[in-house]
Coordinates of C-alpha atoms in Angstrom, one line a residue:
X1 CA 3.3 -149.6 54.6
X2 CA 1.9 -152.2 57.1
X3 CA 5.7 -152.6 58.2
X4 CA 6.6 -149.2 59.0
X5 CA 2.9 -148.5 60.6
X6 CA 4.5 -151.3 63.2
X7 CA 8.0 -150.0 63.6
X8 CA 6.4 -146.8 64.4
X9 CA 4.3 -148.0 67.0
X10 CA 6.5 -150.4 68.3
X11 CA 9.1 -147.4 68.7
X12 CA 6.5 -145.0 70.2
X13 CA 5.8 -148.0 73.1
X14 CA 9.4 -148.1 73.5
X15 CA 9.1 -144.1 73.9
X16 CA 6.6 -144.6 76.6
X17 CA 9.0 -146.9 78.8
X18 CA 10.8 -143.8 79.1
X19 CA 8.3 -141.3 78.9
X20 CA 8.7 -137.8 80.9
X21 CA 11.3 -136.5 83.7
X22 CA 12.9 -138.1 86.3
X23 CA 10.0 -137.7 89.1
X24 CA 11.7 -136.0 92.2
X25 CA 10.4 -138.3 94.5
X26 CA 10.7 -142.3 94.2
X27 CA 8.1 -143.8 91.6
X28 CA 5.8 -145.6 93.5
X29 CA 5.4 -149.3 93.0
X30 CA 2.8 -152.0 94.8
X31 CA 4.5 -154.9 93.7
X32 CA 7.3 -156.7 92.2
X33 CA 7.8 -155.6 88.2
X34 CA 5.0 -153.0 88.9
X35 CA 6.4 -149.3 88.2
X36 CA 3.5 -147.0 87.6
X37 CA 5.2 -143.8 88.3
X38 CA 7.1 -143.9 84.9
X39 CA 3.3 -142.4 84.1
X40 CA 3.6 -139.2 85.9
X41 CA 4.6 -137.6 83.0
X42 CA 3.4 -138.0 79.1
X43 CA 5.1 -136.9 76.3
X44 CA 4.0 -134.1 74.3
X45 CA 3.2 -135.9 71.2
X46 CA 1.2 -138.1 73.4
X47 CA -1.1 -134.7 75.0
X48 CA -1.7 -134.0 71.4
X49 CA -2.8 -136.8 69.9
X50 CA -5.1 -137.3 73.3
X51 CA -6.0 -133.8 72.3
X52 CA -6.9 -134.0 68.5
X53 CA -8.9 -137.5 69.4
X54 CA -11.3 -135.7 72.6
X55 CA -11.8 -132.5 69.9
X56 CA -13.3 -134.8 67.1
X57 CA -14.9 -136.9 69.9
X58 CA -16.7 -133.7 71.7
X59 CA -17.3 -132.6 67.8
X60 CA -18.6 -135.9 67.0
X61 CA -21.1 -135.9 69.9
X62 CA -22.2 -131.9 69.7
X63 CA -26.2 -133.0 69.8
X64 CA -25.9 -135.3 72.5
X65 CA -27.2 -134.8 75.9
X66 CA -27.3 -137.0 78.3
X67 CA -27.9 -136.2 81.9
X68 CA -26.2 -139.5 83.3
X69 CA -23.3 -139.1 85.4
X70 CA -21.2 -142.3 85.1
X71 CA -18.1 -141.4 87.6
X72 CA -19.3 -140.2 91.4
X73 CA -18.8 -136.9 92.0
X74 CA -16.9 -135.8 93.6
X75 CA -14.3 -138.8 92.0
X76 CA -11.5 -138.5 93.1
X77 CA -8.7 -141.4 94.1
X78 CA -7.7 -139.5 97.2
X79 CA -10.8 -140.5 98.8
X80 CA -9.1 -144.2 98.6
X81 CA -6.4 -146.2 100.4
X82 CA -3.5 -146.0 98.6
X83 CA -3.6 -149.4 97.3
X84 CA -7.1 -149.1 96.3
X85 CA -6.9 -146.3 93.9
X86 CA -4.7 -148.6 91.1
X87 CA -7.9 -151.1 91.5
X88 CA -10.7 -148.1 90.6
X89 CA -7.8 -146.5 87.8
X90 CA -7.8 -150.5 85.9
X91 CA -11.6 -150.2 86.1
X92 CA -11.6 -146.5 84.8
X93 CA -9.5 -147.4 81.7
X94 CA -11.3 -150.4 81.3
X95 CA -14.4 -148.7 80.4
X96 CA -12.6 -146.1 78.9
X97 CA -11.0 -148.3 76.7
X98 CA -14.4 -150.5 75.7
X99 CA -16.3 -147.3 74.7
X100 CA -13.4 -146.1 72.6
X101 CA -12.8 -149.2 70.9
X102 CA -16.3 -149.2 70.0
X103 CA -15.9 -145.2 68.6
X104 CA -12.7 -146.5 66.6
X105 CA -14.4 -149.0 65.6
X106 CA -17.1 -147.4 63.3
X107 CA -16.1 -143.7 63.0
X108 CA -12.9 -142.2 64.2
X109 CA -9.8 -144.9 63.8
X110 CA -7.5 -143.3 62.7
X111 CA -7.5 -140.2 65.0
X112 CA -8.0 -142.9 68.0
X113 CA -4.8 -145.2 67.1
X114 CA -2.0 -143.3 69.1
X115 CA -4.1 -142.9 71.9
X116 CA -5.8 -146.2 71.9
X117 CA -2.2 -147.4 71.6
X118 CA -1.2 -145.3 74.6
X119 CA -4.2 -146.3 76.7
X120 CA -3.6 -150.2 76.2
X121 CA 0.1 -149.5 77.2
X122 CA -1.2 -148.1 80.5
X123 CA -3.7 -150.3 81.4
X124 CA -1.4 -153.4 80.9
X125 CA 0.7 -151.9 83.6
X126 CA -2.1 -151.0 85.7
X127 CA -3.2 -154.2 85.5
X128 CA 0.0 -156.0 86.3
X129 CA -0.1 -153.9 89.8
X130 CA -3.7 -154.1 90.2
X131 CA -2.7 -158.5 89.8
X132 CA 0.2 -158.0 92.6
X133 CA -2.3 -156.2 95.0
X134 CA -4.0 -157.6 98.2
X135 CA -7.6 -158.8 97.0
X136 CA -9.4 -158.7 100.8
X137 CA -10.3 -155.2 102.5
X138 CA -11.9 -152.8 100.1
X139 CA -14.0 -150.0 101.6
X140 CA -17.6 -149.6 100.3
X141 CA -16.6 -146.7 98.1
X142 CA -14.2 -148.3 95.8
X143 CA -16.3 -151.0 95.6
X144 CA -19.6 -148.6 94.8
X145 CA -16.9 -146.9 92.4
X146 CA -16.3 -150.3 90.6
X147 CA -19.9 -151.4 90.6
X148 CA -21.2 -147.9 89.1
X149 CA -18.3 -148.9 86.3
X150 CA -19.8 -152.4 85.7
X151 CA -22.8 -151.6 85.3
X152 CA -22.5 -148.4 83.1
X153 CA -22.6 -150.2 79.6
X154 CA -26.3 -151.1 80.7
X155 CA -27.3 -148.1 82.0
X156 CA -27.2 -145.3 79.6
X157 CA -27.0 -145.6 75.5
X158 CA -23.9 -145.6 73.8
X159 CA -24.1 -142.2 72.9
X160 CA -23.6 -140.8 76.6
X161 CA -21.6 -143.7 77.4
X162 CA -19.3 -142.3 74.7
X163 CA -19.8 -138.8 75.7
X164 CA -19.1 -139.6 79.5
X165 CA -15.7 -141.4 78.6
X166 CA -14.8 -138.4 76.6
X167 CA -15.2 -135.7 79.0
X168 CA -13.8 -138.0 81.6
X169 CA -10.5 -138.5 79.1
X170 CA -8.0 -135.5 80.4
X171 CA -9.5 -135.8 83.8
X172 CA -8.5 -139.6 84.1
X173 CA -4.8 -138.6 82.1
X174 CA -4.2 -135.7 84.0
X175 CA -5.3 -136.5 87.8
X176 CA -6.1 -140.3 88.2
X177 CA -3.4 -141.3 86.0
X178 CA -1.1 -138.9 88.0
X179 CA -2.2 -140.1 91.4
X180 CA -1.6 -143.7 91.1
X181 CA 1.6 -142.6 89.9
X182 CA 2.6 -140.6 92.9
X183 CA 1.5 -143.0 95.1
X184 CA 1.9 -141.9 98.8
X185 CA 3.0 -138.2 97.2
X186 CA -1.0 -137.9 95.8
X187 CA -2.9 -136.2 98.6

């Protein structure tokens, strides 16, 4: 059982290499072996398992409130150079990727597995761009982005922490996820 759990897994990563339609324009790159525009696109399977996970998520945390907001408002990677926005997207999954760990952890596994799967997949090839990037000249917002991102985990309970990362989930997926992969073409 253990065996075909892996195959299927393995082949869904290998699904994810090719993941979505050609793009019109060229994927955008920032650096040798860094191709994050294969990302502009998911697969369907992939929407609905991020789906079916962020419905027994918000279900899971229907008595919370919380009146932190963890991401800036307005958040949005346009407001950064280019190159900066794959830094505050590694950051962003990151977190989102702690907090859900920590949910699959004690409550929800098995509906957070594909998309957990999926999220590390990403963020390994975020991070390989984020490595081939220049390290000198950030602006003051991403690094007030990144340092409201840090410090997160200390600031609010688990609870909203969790909540935060789950309303955030389709926004991340669906615009910063995008962006980054557009490169130049996001405006």
């Amino acid at each position: 059982m253990a065996a075909v759990w892996f195959l299927m897994m393995v082949a869904s990563g290998l699904g994810l290499a090719r993941a979505g339609p050609v793009p019109a324009s060229k994927p955008h790159s920032t650096g040798r072996g860094c191709d994050v525009g294969k990302f502009e696109y998911l697969l369907p399977m992939e929407w609905k398992a991020f789906k079916k996970a962020k419905d027994a998520l918000e279900n899971s945390l229907k008595n919370q409130s919380c009146s932190s907001c963890l991401f800036p408002r307005p958040w949005t990677l346009t407001q950064l150079h280019v190159w900066e926005r794959p830094v505050a997207l590694e950051a962003e999954l990151a977190l989102t990727l702690k907090v859900l760990e920590t949910v699959a952890d004690s409550t929800l596994g098995d509906i957070l597995d594909q998309p957990l799967h999926t999220l590390h997949y990403i963020h390994s090839e975020v991070q390989a761009c984020v490595s081939a990037l220049p390290t000198s000249g950030s602006r003051p917002l991403l690094q007030h982005w990144l340092n409201q991102l840090q410090r997160a985990p200390k600031k609010v309970s688990q609870e909203c922490l969790e909540a935060t990362v789950t309303f955030n989930l389709f926004r991340l997926l669906k615009q910063d996820l995008n962006c980054v992969a557009r490169g130049d073409l996001c405006i």
